[in-house]
Structure formats: C-alpha cells, structure tokens
C-alpha cells in the first residue's frame, strides 16, 4: 500500500474527512513516527509490532558486479519486530482511529488496531 492509497482509503472510509484532511492526518502520524525514530525512541503499535533503531557496525562488503572488496561504513537502521498472527497474516487491517500516548521509557505507543505504512 502506498501513501496515496492509504490517504484514499482513509478518506473513503471516513466520509467526514476530505482528501486534504486525510492527507494531513497521515502526514502528522508519519511525522510523529519519524521524529520518534530520529530521537532514538522505540515505537510500539500494539497488536502489530514495534520499530526500533539498530546500530549496524562497519564491515567489509563486496561489489557484486566486480567482486572487489568495499568498505561499508557504520549506520543506524530501523527494524520492525512484527507480532505473530496479527497484520502479517494477510487479514485486512482495521483503520479505526487511534490515540497516541507517551509510553514507558519514552516510547511512542499507539493503541491497536492501527494501519501500517513503510517509512
């Protein structure tokens, strides 16, 4: 599902939301998620999974075309730890309105059910 498909589905599901309102709501949620990851916070979406930043140390990689060794620098990457038997099972994910709250240890927690969009 792309961002524009999510906006269209949200606007279609909730008739009181226009396309601009749905677009704004999705942007606000994604900005909140992005800001939390930038701060290094863990994001938990109950019933779906959690996002956290992982440190990836520097390593020696290989160029697949030439076979030459390449130095890959250290970086931070986000990772999703999914919950068994929830949104990954292929069942439709409910777009019920959610409430964000500050969880323990500075984690951003969204109450389920929630929708997922790749950041």
PDB file of C-alpha atoms in Angstrom:
ATOM      1  CA  UNK A   1       0.000   0.000   0.000  1.00  0.00           C
ATOM      2  CA  UNK A   2       1.365   3.391  -0.938  1.00  0.00           C
ATOM      3  CA  UNK A   3       0.845   6.623   0.943  1.00  0.00           C
ATOM      4  CA  UNK A   4      -1.638   7.915  -1.641  1.00  0.00           C
ATOM      5  CA  UNK A   5      -3.619   4.642  -1.476  1.00  0.00           C
ATOM      6  CA  UNK A   6      -3.724   4.926   2.312  1.00  0.00           C
ATOM      7  CA  UNK A   7      -4.999   8.507   2.074  1.00  0.00           C
ATOM      8  CA  UNK A   8      -7.671   7.492  -0.446  1.00  0.00           C
ATOM      9  CA  UNK A   9      -8.798   4.555   1.710  1.00  0.00           C
ATOM     10  CA  UNK A  10      -8.911   6.720   4.835  1.00  0.00           C
ATOM     11  CA  UNK A  11     -10.937   9.428   3.063  1.00  0.00           C
ATOM     12  CA  UNK A  12     -13.294   6.789   1.622  1.00  0.00           C
ATOM     13  CA  UNK A  13     -13.786   5.030   4.954  1.00  0.00           C
ATOM     14  CA  UNK A  14     -14.497   8.188   6.949  1.00  0.00           C
ATOM     15  CA  UNK A  15     -16.895  10.340   4.930  1.00  0.00           C
ATOM     16  CA  UNK A  16     -16.445  13.330   7.241  1.00  0.00           C
ATOM     17  CA  UNK A  17     -12.770  13.513   6.164  1.00  0.00           C
ATOM     18  CA  UNK A  18     -11.959  15.137   2.896  1.00  0.00           C
ATOM     19  CA  UNK A  19      -8.897  14.130   0.893  1.00  0.00           C
ATOM     20  CA  UNK A  20      -6.929  17.088   2.302  1.00  0.00           C
ATOM     21  CA  UNK A  21      -7.863  16.185   5.878  1.00  0.00           C
ATOM     22  CA  UNK A  22      -6.887  12.536   5.359  1.00  0.00           C
ATOM     23  CA  UNK A  23      -3.617  13.649   3.759  1.00  0.00           C
ATOM     24  CA  UNK A  24      -2.908  15.913   6.727  1.00  0.00           C
ATOM     25  CA  UNK A  25      -3.719  13.136   9.234  1.00  0.00           C
ATOM     26  CA  UNK A  26      -1.387  10.656   7.523  1.00  0.00           C
ATOM     27  CA  UNK A  27       1.404  13.250   7.344  1.00  0.00           C
ATOM     28  CA  UNK A  28       1.038  14.103  11.042  1.00  0.00           C
ATOM     29  CA  UNK A  29       1.187  10.429  12.039  1.00  0.00           C
ATOM     30  CA  UNK A  30       4.180   9.707   9.807  1.00  0.00           C
ATOM     31  CA  UNK A  31       5.986  12.813  11.063  1.00  0.00           C
ATOM     32  CA  UNK A  32       5.397  11.709  14.662  1.00  0.00           C
ATOM     33  CA  UNK A  33       6.762   8.247  13.876  1.00  0.00           C
ATOM     34  CA  UNK A  34       9.773   9.665  12.035  1.00  0.00           C
ATOM     35  CA  UNK A  35      10.537  12.180  14.786  1.00  0.00           C
ATOM     36  CA  UNK A  36      10.391   9.439  17.422  1.00  0.00           C
ATOM     37  CA  UNK A  37      12.871   7.311  15.467  1.00  0.00           C
ATOM     38  CA  UNK A  38      15.183  10.293  14.943  1.00  0.00           C
ATOM     39  CA  UNK A  39      15.181  10.875  18.721  1.00  0.00           C
ATOM     40  CA  UNK A  40      16.095   7.227  19.178  1.00  0.00           C
ATOM     41  CA  UNK A  41      12.767   6.284  20.753  1.00  0.00           C
ATOM     42  CA  UNK A  42      11.157   2.907  20.249  1.00  0.00           C
ATOM     43  CA  UNK A  43       7.727   2.887  18.562  1.00  0.00           C
ATOM     44  CA  UNK A  44       5.215   0.268  19.624  1.00  0.00           C
ATOM     45  CA  UNK A  45       1.963  -0.338  17.783  1.00  0.00           C
ATOM     46  CA  UNK A  46       0.110  -2.785  19.989  1.00  0.00           C
ATOM     47  CA  UNK A  47      -1.236  -5.783  18.144  1.00  0.00           C
ATOM     48  CA  UNK A  48       1.080  -5.127  15.167  1.00  0.00           C
ATOM     49  CA  UNK A  49       4.715  -4.781  16.195  1.00  0.00           C
ATOM     50  CA  UNK A  50       7.395  -2.309  17.170  1.00  0.00           C
ATOM     51  CA  UNK A  51      10.050  -0.242  15.441  1.00  0.00           C
ATOM     52  CA  UNK A  52      13.457   0.379  16.933  1.00  0.00           C
ATOM     53  CA  UNK A  53      16.780   1.701  15.702  1.00  0.00           C
ATOM     54  CA  UNK A  54      19.585  -0.796  15.318  1.00  0.00           C
ATOM     55  CA  UNK A  55      23.269   0.046  15.114  1.00  0.00           C
ATOM     56  CA  UNK A  56      24.972  -1.661  12.205  1.00  0.00           C
ATOM     57  CA  UNK A  57      28.753  -1.709  12.699  1.00  0.00           C
ATOM     58  CA  UNK A  58      31.184  -1.028   9.847  1.00  0.00           C
ATOM     59  CA  UNK A  59      32.009  -4.053   7.730  1.00  0.00           C
ATOM     60  CA  UNK A  60      33.728  -5.162   4.578  1.00  0.00           C
ATOM     61  CA  UNK A  61      31.317  -5.832   1.759  1.00  0.00           C
ATOM     62  CA  UNK A  62      31.757  -6.974  -1.802  1.00  0.00           C
ATOM     63  CA  UNK A  63      30.769  -5.262  -5.045  1.00  0.00           C
ATOM     64  CA  UNK A  64      28.549  -7.861  -6.765  1.00  0.00           C
ATOM     65  CA  UNK A  65      29.477  -6.685 -10.241  1.00  0.00           C
ATOM     66  CA  UNK A  66      33.272  -6.615  -9.926  1.00  0.00           C
ATOM     67  CA  UNK A  67      33.809  -8.809  -6.854  1.00  0.00           C
ATOM     68  CA  UNK A  68      36.007  -6.078  -5.369  1.00  0.00           C
ATOM     69  CA  UNK A  69      36.049  -5.564  -1.569  1.00  0.00           C
ATOM     70  CA  UNK A  70      34.288  -2.402  -0.416  1.00  0.00           C
ATOM     71  CA  UNK A  71      34.292  -0.757   2.998  1.00  0.00           C
ATOM     72  CA  UNK A  72      30.728  -0.242   4.271  1.00  0.00           C
ATOM     73  CA  UNK A  73      30.502   2.465   6.991  1.00  0.00           C
ATOM     74  CA  UNK A  74      28.583   2.124  10.258  1.00  0.00           C
ATOM     75  CA  UNK A  75      24.979   3.236  10.144  1.00  0.00           C
ATOM     76  CA  UNK A  76      21.724   3.235  12.056  1.00  0.00           C
ATOM     77  CA  UNK A  77      18.774   1.394  10.557  1.00  0.00           C
ATOM     78  CA  UNK A  78      15.199   0.911  11.640  1.00  0.00           C
ATOM     79  CA  UNK A  79      13.821  -2.553  12.174  1.00  0.00           C
ATOM     80  CA  UNK A  80      10.279  -3.836  12.572  1.00  0.00           C
ATOM     81  CA  UNK A  81       9.661  -6.625  15.004  1.00  0.00           C
ATOM     82  CA  UNK A  82       6.263  -7.954  13.994  1.00  0.00           C
ATOM     83  CA  UNK A  83       3.792  -9.744  16.188  1.00  0.00           C
ATOM     84  CA  UNK A  84       2.922 -13.317  15.244  1.00  0.00           C
ATOM     85  CA  UNK A  85      -0.620 -13.735  13.931  1.00  0.00           C
ATOM     86  CA  UNK A  86      -1.555 -10.072  13.510  1.00  0.00           C
ATOM     87  CA  UNK A  87      -1.313  -7.778  10.492  1.00  0.00           C
ATOM     88  CA  UNK A  88       1.218 -10.011   8.740  1.00  0.00           C
ATOM     89  CA  UNK A  89      -1.304 -12.851   8.377  1.00  0.00           C
ATOM     90  CA  UNK A  90      -2.982 -11.264   5.370  1.00  0.00           C
ATOM     91  CA  UNK A  91      -6.131 -10.279   7.246  1.00  0.00           C
ATOM     92  CA  UNK A  92      -7.390  -6.766   6.477  1.00  0.00           C
ATOM     93  CA  UNK A  93      -6.031  -4.192   8.881  1.00  0.00           C
ATOM     94  CA  UNK A  94      -8.690  -2.026  10.513  1.00  0.00           C
ATOM     95  CA  UNK A  95      -8.403   1.742  10.047  1.00  0.00           C
ATOM     96  CA  UNK A  96     -10.076   2.574  13.347  1.00  0.00           C
ATOM     97  CA  UNK A  97      -8.975   5.973  14.708  1.00  0.00           C
ATOM     98  CA  UNK A  98      -6.103   5.676  17.162  1.00  0.00           C
ATOM     99  CA  UNK A  99      -4.778   7.617  20.102  1.00  0.00           C
ATOM    100  CA  UNK A 100      -1.064   8.294  20.584  1.00  0.00           C
ATOM    101  CA  UNK A 101       0.338   8.452  24.066  1.00  0.00           C
ATOM    102  CA  UNK A 102       3.752   8.534  25.635  1.00  0.00           C
ATOM    103  CA  UNK A 103       4.628   5.082  26.906  1.00  0.00           C
ATOM    104  CA  UNK A 104       7.145   3.962  29.489  1.00  0.00           C
ATOM    105  CA  UNK A 105      10.785   4.733  28.779  1.00  0.00           C
ATOM    106  CA  UNK A 106       9.895   7.427  26.224  1.00  0.00           C
ATOM    107  CA  UNK A 107       8.360   5.008  23.705  1.00  0.00           C
ATOM    108  CA  UNK A 108       5.584   6.291  21.476  1.00  0.00           C
ATOM    109  CA  UNK A 109       2.648   3.892  21.822  1.00  0.00           C
ATOM    110  CA  UNK A 110      -0.352   3.698  19.514  1.00  0.00           C
ATOM    111  CA  UNK A 111      -3.333   1.682  20.616  1.00  0.00           C
ATOM    112  CA  UNK A 112      -4.366  -1.049  18.154  1.00  0.00           C
ATOM    113  CA  UNK A 113      -5.826  -1.590  15.685  1.00  0.00           C
ATOM    114  CA  UNK A 114      -3.620   0.617  13.541  1.00  0.00           C
ATOM    115  CA  UNK A 115      -2.538   0.782   9.939  1.00  0.00           C
ATOM    116  CA  UNK A 116       0.980   0.290   8.663  1.00  0.00           C
ATOM    117  CA  UNK A 117       2.882   2.309   6.117  1.00  0.00           C
ATOM    118  CA  UNK A 118       6.530   1.884   5.211  1.00  0.00           C
ATOM    119  CA  UNK A 119       8.571   4.876   6.354  1.00  0.00           C
TER     120      UNK A 119
END
